[in-house]
XYZ file of C-alpha atoms in Angstrom:
489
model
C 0.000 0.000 0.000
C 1.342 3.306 -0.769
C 0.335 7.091 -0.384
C -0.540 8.287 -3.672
C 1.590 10.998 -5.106
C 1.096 14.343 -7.231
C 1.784 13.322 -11.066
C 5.734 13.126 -12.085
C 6.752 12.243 -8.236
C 8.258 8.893 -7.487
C 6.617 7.280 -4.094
C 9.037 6.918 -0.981
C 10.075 3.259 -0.873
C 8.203 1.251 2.526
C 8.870 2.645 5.341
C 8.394 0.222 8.437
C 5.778 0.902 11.133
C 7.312 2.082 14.167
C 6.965 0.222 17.298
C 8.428 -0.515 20.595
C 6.153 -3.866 21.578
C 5.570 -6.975 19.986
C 7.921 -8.822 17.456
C 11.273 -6.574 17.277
C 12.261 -4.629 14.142
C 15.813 -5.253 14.498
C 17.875 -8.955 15.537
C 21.462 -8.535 15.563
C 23.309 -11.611 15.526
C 26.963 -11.898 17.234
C 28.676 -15.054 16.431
C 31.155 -16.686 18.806
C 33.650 -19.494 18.734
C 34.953 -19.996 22.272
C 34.454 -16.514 23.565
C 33.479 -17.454 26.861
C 35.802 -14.056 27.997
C 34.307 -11.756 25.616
C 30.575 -12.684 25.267
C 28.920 -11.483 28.525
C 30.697 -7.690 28.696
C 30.063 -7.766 25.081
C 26.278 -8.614 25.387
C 25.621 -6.286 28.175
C 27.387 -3.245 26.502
C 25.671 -3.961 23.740
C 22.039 -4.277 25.577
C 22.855 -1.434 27.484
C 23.457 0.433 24.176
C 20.085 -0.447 22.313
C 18.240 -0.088 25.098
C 19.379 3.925 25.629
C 19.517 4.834 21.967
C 17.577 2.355 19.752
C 13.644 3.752 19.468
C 12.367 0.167 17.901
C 12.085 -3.318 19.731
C 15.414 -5.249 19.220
C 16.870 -8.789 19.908
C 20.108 -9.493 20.653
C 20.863 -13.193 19.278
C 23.815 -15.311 20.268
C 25.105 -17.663 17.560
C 27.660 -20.387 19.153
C 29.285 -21.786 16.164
C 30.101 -25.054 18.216
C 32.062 -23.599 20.864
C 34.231 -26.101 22.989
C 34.637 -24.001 25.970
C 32.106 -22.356 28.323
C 30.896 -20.261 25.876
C 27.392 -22.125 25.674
C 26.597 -21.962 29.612
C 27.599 -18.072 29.640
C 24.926 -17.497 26.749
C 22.242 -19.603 28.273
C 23.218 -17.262 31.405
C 22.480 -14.166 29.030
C 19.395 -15.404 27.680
C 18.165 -16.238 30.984
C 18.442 -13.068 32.223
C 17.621 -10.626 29.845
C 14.345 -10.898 28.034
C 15.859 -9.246 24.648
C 18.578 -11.859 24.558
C 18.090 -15.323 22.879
C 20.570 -17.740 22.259
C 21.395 -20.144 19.132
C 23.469 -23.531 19.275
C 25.054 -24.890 15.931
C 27.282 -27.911 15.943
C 29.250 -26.602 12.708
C 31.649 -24.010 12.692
C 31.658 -21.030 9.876
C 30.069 -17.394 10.653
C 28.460 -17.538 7.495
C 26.693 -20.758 8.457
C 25.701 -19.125 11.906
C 24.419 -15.933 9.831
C 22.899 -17.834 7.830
C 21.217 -20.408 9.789
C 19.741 -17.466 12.159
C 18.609 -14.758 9.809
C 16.538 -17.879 8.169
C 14.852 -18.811 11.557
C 13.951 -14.659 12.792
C 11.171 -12.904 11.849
C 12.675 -9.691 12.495
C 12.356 -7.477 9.404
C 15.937 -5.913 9.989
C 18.528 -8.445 10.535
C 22.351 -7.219 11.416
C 25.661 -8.799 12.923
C 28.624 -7.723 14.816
C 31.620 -8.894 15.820
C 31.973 -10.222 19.484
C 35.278 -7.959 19.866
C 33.256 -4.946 19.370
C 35.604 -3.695 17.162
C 33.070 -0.802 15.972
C 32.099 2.394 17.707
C 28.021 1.389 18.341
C 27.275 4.742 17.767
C 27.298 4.104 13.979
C 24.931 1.245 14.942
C 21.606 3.137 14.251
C 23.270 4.969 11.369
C 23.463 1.414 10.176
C 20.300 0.148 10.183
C 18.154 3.437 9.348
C 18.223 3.192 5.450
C 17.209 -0.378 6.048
C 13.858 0.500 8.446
C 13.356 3.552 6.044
C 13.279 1.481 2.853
C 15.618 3.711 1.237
C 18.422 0.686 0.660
C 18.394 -3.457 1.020
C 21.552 -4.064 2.633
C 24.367 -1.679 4.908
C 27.735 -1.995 5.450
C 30.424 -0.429 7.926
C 33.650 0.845 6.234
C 36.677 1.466 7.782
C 38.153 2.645 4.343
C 36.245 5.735 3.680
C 37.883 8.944 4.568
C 35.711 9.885 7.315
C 36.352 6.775 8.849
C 38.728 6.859 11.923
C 40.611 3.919 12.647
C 42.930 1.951 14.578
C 45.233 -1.105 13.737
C 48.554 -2.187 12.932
C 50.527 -1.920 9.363
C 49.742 -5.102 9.050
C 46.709 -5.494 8.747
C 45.783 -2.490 7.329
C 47.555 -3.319 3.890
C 46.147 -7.040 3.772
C 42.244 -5.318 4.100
C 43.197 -2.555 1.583
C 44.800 -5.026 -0.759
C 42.023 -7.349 -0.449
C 39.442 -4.668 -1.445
C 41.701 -4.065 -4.650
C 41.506 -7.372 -5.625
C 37.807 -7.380 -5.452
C 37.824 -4.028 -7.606
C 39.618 -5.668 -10.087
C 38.679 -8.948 -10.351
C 34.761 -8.506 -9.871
C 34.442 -4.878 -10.129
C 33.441 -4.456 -6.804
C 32.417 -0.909 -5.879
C 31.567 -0.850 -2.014
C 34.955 0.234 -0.145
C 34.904 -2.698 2.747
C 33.889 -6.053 2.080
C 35.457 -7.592 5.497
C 34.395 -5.114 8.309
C 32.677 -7.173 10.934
C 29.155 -4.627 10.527
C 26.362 -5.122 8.273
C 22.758 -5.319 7.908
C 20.173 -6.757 5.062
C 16.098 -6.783 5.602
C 14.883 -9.789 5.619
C 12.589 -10.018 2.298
C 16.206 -9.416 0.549
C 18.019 -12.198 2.767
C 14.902 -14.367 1.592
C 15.892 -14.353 -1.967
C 19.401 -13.362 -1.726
C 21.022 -15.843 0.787
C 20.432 -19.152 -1.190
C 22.778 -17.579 -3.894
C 25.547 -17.151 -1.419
C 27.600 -20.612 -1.230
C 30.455 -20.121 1.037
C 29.410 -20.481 5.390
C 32.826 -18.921 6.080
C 34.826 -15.345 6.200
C 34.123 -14.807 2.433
C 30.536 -15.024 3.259
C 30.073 -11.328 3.558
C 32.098 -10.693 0.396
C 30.091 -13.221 -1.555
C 26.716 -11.800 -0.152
C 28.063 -7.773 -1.297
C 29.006 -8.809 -4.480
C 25.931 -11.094 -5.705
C 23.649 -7.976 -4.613
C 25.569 -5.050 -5.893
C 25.657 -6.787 -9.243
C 21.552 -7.892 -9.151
C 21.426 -4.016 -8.741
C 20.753 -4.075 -4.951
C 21.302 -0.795 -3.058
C 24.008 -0.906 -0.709
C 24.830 2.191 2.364
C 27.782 2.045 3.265
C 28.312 4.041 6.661
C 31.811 5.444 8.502
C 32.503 3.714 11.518
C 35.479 4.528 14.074
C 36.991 1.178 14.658
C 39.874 -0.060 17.372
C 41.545 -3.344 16.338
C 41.501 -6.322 18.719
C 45.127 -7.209 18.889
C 43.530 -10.932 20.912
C 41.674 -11.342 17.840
C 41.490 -15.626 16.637
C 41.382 -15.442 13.366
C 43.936 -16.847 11.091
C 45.276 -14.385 8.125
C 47.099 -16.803 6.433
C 44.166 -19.314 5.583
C 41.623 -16.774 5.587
C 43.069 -14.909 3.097
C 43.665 -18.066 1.135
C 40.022 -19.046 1.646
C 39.093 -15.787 0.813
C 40.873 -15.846 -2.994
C 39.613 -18.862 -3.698
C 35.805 -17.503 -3.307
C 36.673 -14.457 -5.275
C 38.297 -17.159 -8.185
C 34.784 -19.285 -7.683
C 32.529 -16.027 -7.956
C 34.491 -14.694 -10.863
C 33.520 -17.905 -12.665
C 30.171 -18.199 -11.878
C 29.608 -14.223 -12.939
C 31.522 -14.761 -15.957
C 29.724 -18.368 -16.901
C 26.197 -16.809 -15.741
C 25.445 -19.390 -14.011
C 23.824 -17.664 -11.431
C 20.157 -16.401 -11.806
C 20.832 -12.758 -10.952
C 17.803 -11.655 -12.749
C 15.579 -12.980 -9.585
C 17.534 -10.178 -7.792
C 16.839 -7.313 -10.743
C 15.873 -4.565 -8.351
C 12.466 -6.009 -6.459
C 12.954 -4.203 -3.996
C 10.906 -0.611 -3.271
C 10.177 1.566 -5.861
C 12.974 2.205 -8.572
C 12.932 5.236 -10.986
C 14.596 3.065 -13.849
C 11.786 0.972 -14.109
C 8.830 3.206 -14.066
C 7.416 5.363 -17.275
C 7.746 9.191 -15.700
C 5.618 11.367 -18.365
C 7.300 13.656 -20.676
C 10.555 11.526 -20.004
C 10.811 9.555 -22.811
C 11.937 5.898 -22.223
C 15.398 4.609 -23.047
C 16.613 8.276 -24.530
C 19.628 8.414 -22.135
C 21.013 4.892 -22.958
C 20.099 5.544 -26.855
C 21.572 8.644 -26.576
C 25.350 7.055 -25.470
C 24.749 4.404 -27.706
C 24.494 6.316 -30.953
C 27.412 8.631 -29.630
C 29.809 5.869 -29.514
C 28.653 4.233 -32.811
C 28.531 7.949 -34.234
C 32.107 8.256 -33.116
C 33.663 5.371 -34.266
C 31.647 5.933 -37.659
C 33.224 9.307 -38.346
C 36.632 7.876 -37.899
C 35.381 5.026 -40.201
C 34.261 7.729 -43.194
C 37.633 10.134 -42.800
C 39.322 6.891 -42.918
C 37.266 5.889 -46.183
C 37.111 9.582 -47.695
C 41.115 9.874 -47.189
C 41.657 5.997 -48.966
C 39.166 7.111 -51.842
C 40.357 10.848 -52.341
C 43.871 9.059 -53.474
C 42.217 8.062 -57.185
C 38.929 9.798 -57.151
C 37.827 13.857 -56.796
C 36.116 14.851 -53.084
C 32.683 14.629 -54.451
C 33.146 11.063 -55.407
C 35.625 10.453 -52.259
C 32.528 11.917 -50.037
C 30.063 9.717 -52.065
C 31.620 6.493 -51.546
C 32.859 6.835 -48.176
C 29.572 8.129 -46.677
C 27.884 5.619 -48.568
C 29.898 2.369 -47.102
C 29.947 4.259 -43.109
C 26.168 4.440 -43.777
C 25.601 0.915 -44.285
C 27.648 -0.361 -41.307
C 26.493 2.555 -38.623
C 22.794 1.834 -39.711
C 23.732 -1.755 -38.643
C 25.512 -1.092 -35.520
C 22.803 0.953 -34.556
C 20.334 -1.405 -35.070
C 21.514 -3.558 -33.022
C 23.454 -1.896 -30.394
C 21.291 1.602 -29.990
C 17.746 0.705 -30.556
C 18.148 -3.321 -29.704
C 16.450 -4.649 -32.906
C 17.791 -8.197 -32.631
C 17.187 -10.905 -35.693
C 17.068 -10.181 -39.659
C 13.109 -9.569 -39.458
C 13.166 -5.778 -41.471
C 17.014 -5.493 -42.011
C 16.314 -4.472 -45.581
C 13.804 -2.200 -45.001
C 15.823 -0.436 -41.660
C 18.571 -0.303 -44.556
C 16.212 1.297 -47.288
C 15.313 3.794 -44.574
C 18.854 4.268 -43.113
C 19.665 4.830 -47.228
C 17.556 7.619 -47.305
C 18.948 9.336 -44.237
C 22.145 8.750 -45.913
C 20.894 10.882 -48.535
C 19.690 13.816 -46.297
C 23.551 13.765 -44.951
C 25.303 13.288 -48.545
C 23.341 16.330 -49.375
C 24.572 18.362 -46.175
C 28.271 16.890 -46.798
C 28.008 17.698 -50.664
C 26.314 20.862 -50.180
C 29.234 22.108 -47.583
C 32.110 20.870 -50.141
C 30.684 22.891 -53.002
C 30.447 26.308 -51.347
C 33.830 25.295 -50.160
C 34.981 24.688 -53.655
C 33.145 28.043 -54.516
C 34.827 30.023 -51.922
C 38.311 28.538 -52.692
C 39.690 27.351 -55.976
C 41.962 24.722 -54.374
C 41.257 24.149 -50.623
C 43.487 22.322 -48.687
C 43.137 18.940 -47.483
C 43.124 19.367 -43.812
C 40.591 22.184 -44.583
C 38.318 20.129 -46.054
C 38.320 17.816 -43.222
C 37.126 19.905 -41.033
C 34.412 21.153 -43.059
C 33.034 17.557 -43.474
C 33.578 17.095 -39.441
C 31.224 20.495 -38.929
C 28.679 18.865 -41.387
C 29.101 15.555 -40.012
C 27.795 16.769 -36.762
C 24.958 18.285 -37.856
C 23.980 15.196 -40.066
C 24.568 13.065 -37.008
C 21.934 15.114 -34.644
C 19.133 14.802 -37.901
C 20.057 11.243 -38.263
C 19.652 10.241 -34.744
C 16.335 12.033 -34.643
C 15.547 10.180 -38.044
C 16.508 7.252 -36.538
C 14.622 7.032 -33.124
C 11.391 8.419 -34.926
C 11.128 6.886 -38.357
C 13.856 4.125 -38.994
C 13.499 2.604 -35.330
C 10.223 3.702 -33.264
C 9.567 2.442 -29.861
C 6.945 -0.242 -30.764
C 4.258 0.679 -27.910
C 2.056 -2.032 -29.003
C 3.952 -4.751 -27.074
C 3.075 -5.717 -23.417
C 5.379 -4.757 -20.774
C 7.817 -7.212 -18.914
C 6.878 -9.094 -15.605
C 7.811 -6.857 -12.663
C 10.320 -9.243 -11.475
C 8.414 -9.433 -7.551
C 5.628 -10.671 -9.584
C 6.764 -14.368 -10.163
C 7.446 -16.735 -7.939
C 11.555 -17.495 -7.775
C 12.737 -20.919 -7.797
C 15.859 -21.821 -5.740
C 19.159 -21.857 -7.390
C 19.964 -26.116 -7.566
C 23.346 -25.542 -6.184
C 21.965 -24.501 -3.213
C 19.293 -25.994 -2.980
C 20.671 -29.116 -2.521
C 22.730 -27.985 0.547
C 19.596 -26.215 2.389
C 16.532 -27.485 1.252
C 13.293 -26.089 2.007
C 11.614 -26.954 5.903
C 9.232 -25.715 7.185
C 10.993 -26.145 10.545
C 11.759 -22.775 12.070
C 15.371 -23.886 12.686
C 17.370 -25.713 9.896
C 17.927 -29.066 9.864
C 21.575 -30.136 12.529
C 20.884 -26.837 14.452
C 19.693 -26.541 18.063
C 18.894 -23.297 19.944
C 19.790 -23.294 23.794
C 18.151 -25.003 26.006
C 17.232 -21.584 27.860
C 16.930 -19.754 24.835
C 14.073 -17.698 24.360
C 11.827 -19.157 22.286
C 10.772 -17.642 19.137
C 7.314 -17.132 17.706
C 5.195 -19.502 16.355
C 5.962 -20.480 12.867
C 5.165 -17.923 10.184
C 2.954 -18.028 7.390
C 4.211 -19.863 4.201
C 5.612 -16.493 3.389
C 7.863 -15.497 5.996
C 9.353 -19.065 6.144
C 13.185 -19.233 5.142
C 13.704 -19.802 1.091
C 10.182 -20.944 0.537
C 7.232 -19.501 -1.247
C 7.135 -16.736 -3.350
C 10.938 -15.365 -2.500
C 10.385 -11.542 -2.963
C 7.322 -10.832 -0.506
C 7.897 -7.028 0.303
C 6.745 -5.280 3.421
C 3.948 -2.936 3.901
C 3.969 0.433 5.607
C 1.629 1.643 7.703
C -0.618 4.248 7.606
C -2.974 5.970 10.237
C -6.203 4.439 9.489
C -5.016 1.535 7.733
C -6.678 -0.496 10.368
C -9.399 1.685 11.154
C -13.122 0.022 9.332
C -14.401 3.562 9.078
C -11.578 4.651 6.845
C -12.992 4.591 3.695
C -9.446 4.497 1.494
C-alpha cells in the first residue's frame, strides 16, 4: 500500500511501522567461537546500548558456532536473564553458516551482525540500520576505508584489508569500499531471496553476499565507523586470506559463466525510478543517446578513414560519395543492433532502405558544404576540407539520430510490458538448494537453539518461512487508518 503521489513524483520506498512492543524490528546476531571471555561484557554493553539509543524493539541473538569451551553456559546465562537476549546452538563451525542459519529462523524485518570484539564504535549502529527500516536501501555496510572513517590497527593489517578490497575491484568490479568489516545489515525479504545464492558459510561469506547484490542491482549504504583493532583477535590471516581468494576465483567464474540467476535479484525491492514510465521523459533516450554517440564516433573515424583511402584516385565529391555511402551501411547496422536493440534479420532491408535515405539527407549536407567550399576557394586544402566535413558531419549526425529514433526505429508501444520481477514466484538456485533445502521447521535441519533460549514465535505463514514460497514478498507500511473500518481508502 502506498500514499498516492502528485503526477511526475516517485513514491518513498516502505517505510516500516514504528513500534516498541511486539515482534522486534531489528535482531542482531553476534557469532562466537569460544568466547566465553568476551561474550557477557560484550552482550551487556551492547544491551545497554540499544536499550538507551535504539527507538524500535530489538533482539540481541547469540550464535555459538560449536564452541568447545564455556561459551554455551555463559549465553544460556544471558538469555536467561535478559528478556531481549536469545541464544542459538550450531554444531558446525563457519560465521556464514551461523548468519545464515539465524537470519533464516527470525522474523525480524531488519537483521544485522557484529563482531563479538566490538571492534566498531556502536554509535554508527543506528546509522546502520536506518536506510534499512526507512526502505531507502536493502543491505548496509560499515567501512573502515572511507575517509571519514577513523581507525585503529597495525601496518599489518591495514595493507592485507586494503589489498584485499583491490583485488575485489579488479577482479569482480566491486564498488563498495569494505567487504570484510565485521558490521552489516540486510532486511529480511532481501536475505529471503538473496542468501540461497551465497555458497560459502565462512569469512568470504560477507564478500560473496556484497558482491551477488551489488551486481543484481541491490542498493548498498555504506556508513563510517570509528573502529579499534583487537590485537587478541582468533582469526587466522594466512588461511583466511587463502580461503578468501579462492571464493573471489569461484565467484568470478560463476559471474563470468552466468550461471547464477541474478535476474531474480533485478531490483524487487521498493520503488525504482529506472523501471517506471515518468511522463514527458521519454523511455530509453539516455542509454540511446550514449549508444548512438559511440557508434557515431567510431563511424566518423570510419568515413575520414574511407574519404582519405578514396580521395587518393577519385575527386572529393566522389571520395565523399563512396565513403559516406559504405559508413552508412555499417552505422545503420551497428545501430540497429546496439542503440535501438532490434535483434534478428526480421526488417534489415527495409531499416537499410530507410537508413539509405537518411544517408541521402547527410550526402546532401556533406556535398552541399564541399561545393560552397569549392566556390569560396579554388583549391582548398586537405586538412581544410576535413574539417568542413567534421562540422557537417555533426549536424547530419543530430538529424540522423532524430531520423533514426522516430522513423527508422520507433519504440513499438504495441507490445506488453515485462513481468515486474516481484511478480513471479523465484525458484531456488539447484546448487543450493541441494545444501539447504526447504523446511518448514523454524530452525534448519543439525541446528539446536539453547536449552534456555528464548523461544521464538510460532511459525510464520508460508511467506515469511526461510527460502520458501514466493521469495520476494515485500513489506507494507503503515498508515494511520489503515486499520481503522471507518476509513474509507
Amino acid at each position: 500500500m502506498r500514499t498516492d503521489s502528485s503526477p511526475g513524483t516517485l513514491p518513498a520506498r516502505e517505510h516500516l511501522p514504528a513500534t516498541d512492543a511486539g515482534t522486534p524490528v531489528l535482531d542482531v546476531v553476534i557469532p562466537v567461537y569460544n568466547e566465553e571471555k568476551d561474550l557477557r561484557p560484550c552482550v551487556l554493553r551492547l544491551h545497554e546500548h540499544l536499550t538507551r539509543t535504539f527507538p524500535y524493539a530489538f533482539r540481541i541473538t547469540i550464535a555459538d558456532n560449536a564452541s568447545t569451551d564455556s561459551t554455551p553456559r555463559v549465553a544460556a546465562r544471558l538469555a536467561a536473564q535478559i528478556p531481549e537476549v536469545a541464544g542459538f546452538r550450531l554444531e558446525q563451525k563457519g560465521r556464514g553458516r551461523a548468519l545464515r542459519t539465524v537470519w533464516a529462523a527470525s522474523e525480524a524485518p531488519v537483521l544485522a551482525y557484529m563482531d563479538v570484539d566490538l571492534s566498531t564504535d556502536l554509535n554508527a549502529l543506528l546509522p546502520l540500520v536506518a536506510p534499512l527500516i526507512s526502505g531507502h536501501s536493502d543491505l548496509a555496510i560499515g567501512s573502515r576505508l572511507t575517509r571519514s572513517s577513523r581507525v585503529v590497527r597495525g601496518a599489518k593489517r591495514e595493507f592485507i584489508s586494503r589489498t584485499y578490497n583491490l583485488i575485489l575491484r579488479g577482479s569482480l568490479q566491486a564498488r563498495f569500499s569494505d567487504a570484510q568489516c565485521g558490521f552489516k545489515a540486510i532486511r529480511s525479504d532481501v536475505a529471503r531471496v538473496l542468501l540461497p545464492l551465497v555458497e560459502d558459510t565462512g569469512w568470504f561469506f560477507d564478500t560473496e553476499m556484497l558482491v551477488l547484490a551489488e551486481r543484481a542491482g541491490l542498493r548498498i549504504h555504506e556508513v563510517p565507523v570509528d573502529w579499534v583493532d583487537d590485537p587478541d583477535s582468533t582469526v587466522h590471516i594466512v588461511k583466511t586470506a587463502t580461503d578468501d581468494l579462492k571464493g573471489v576465483l569461484r565467484v568470478g567464474k560463476a559471474l563470468a559463466t552466468g550461471s547464477l540467476p541474478l535476474d531474480r535479484l533485478a531490483r524487487p525491492f521498493g520503488d525504482d525510478p529506472r523501471d517506471r514510465e515518468i511522463q514527458d521523459v521519454p523511455k530509453g533516450l539516455a542509454r540511446q543517446l550514449v549508444g548512438f554517440c559511440v557508434v557515431g564516433v567510431l563511424s566518423t573515424l570510419f568515413y575520414l578513414l574511407l574519404y582519405s583511402a578514396f580521395r587518393q584516385f577519385s575527386g572529393s565529391q566522389i571520395a565523399n560519395a563512396l565513403a559516406l555511402l559504405v559508413s552508412a551501411v555499417a552505422n545503420t547496422a551497428a545501430n540497429r543492433r546496439l542503440t535501438f536493440g532490434v535483434r534478428g534479420p526480421g526488417g534489415a532491408v527495409r531499416h537499410q532502405a530507410q537508413g539509405l535515405v537518411v544517408f541521402g539527407i547527410g550526402l546532401a549536407l556533406t556535398s552541399g558544404s564541399l561545393a560552397a567550399l569549392s566556390a569560396g576557394t579554388s583549391s582548398p586544402a586537405h586538412s581544410t576540407e576535413l574539417a568542413v566535413l567534421i562540422a557537417a558531419n555533426l549536424a547530419a549526425t543530430v538529424l540522423r539520430f532524430l531520423l533514426f529514433r522516430a522513423w527508422v526505429f520507433p519504440e513499438r508501444r504495441d507490445e506488453q510490458p515485462p513481468a515486474q520481477p516481484y511478480a513471479t514466484t523465484a525458484q531456488p538456485y539447484p546448487a543450493i538448494a541441494q545444501k539447504y533445502p526447504a523446511t518448514t521447521e523454524p530452525y534448519p535441519a543439525g541446528t539446536q537453539p539453547h536449552a534456555s533460549a528464548q523461544p521464538y514465535p510460532p511459525a510464520q505463514p508460508p511467506h515469511q518461512q526461510p527460502w520458501q514460497g514466493d521469495a520476494t514478498v515485500r513489506l507494507q507500511p503503515v498508515r494511520p487508518g489503515d486499520t481503522d473500518p471507518r476509513d474509507p481508502r
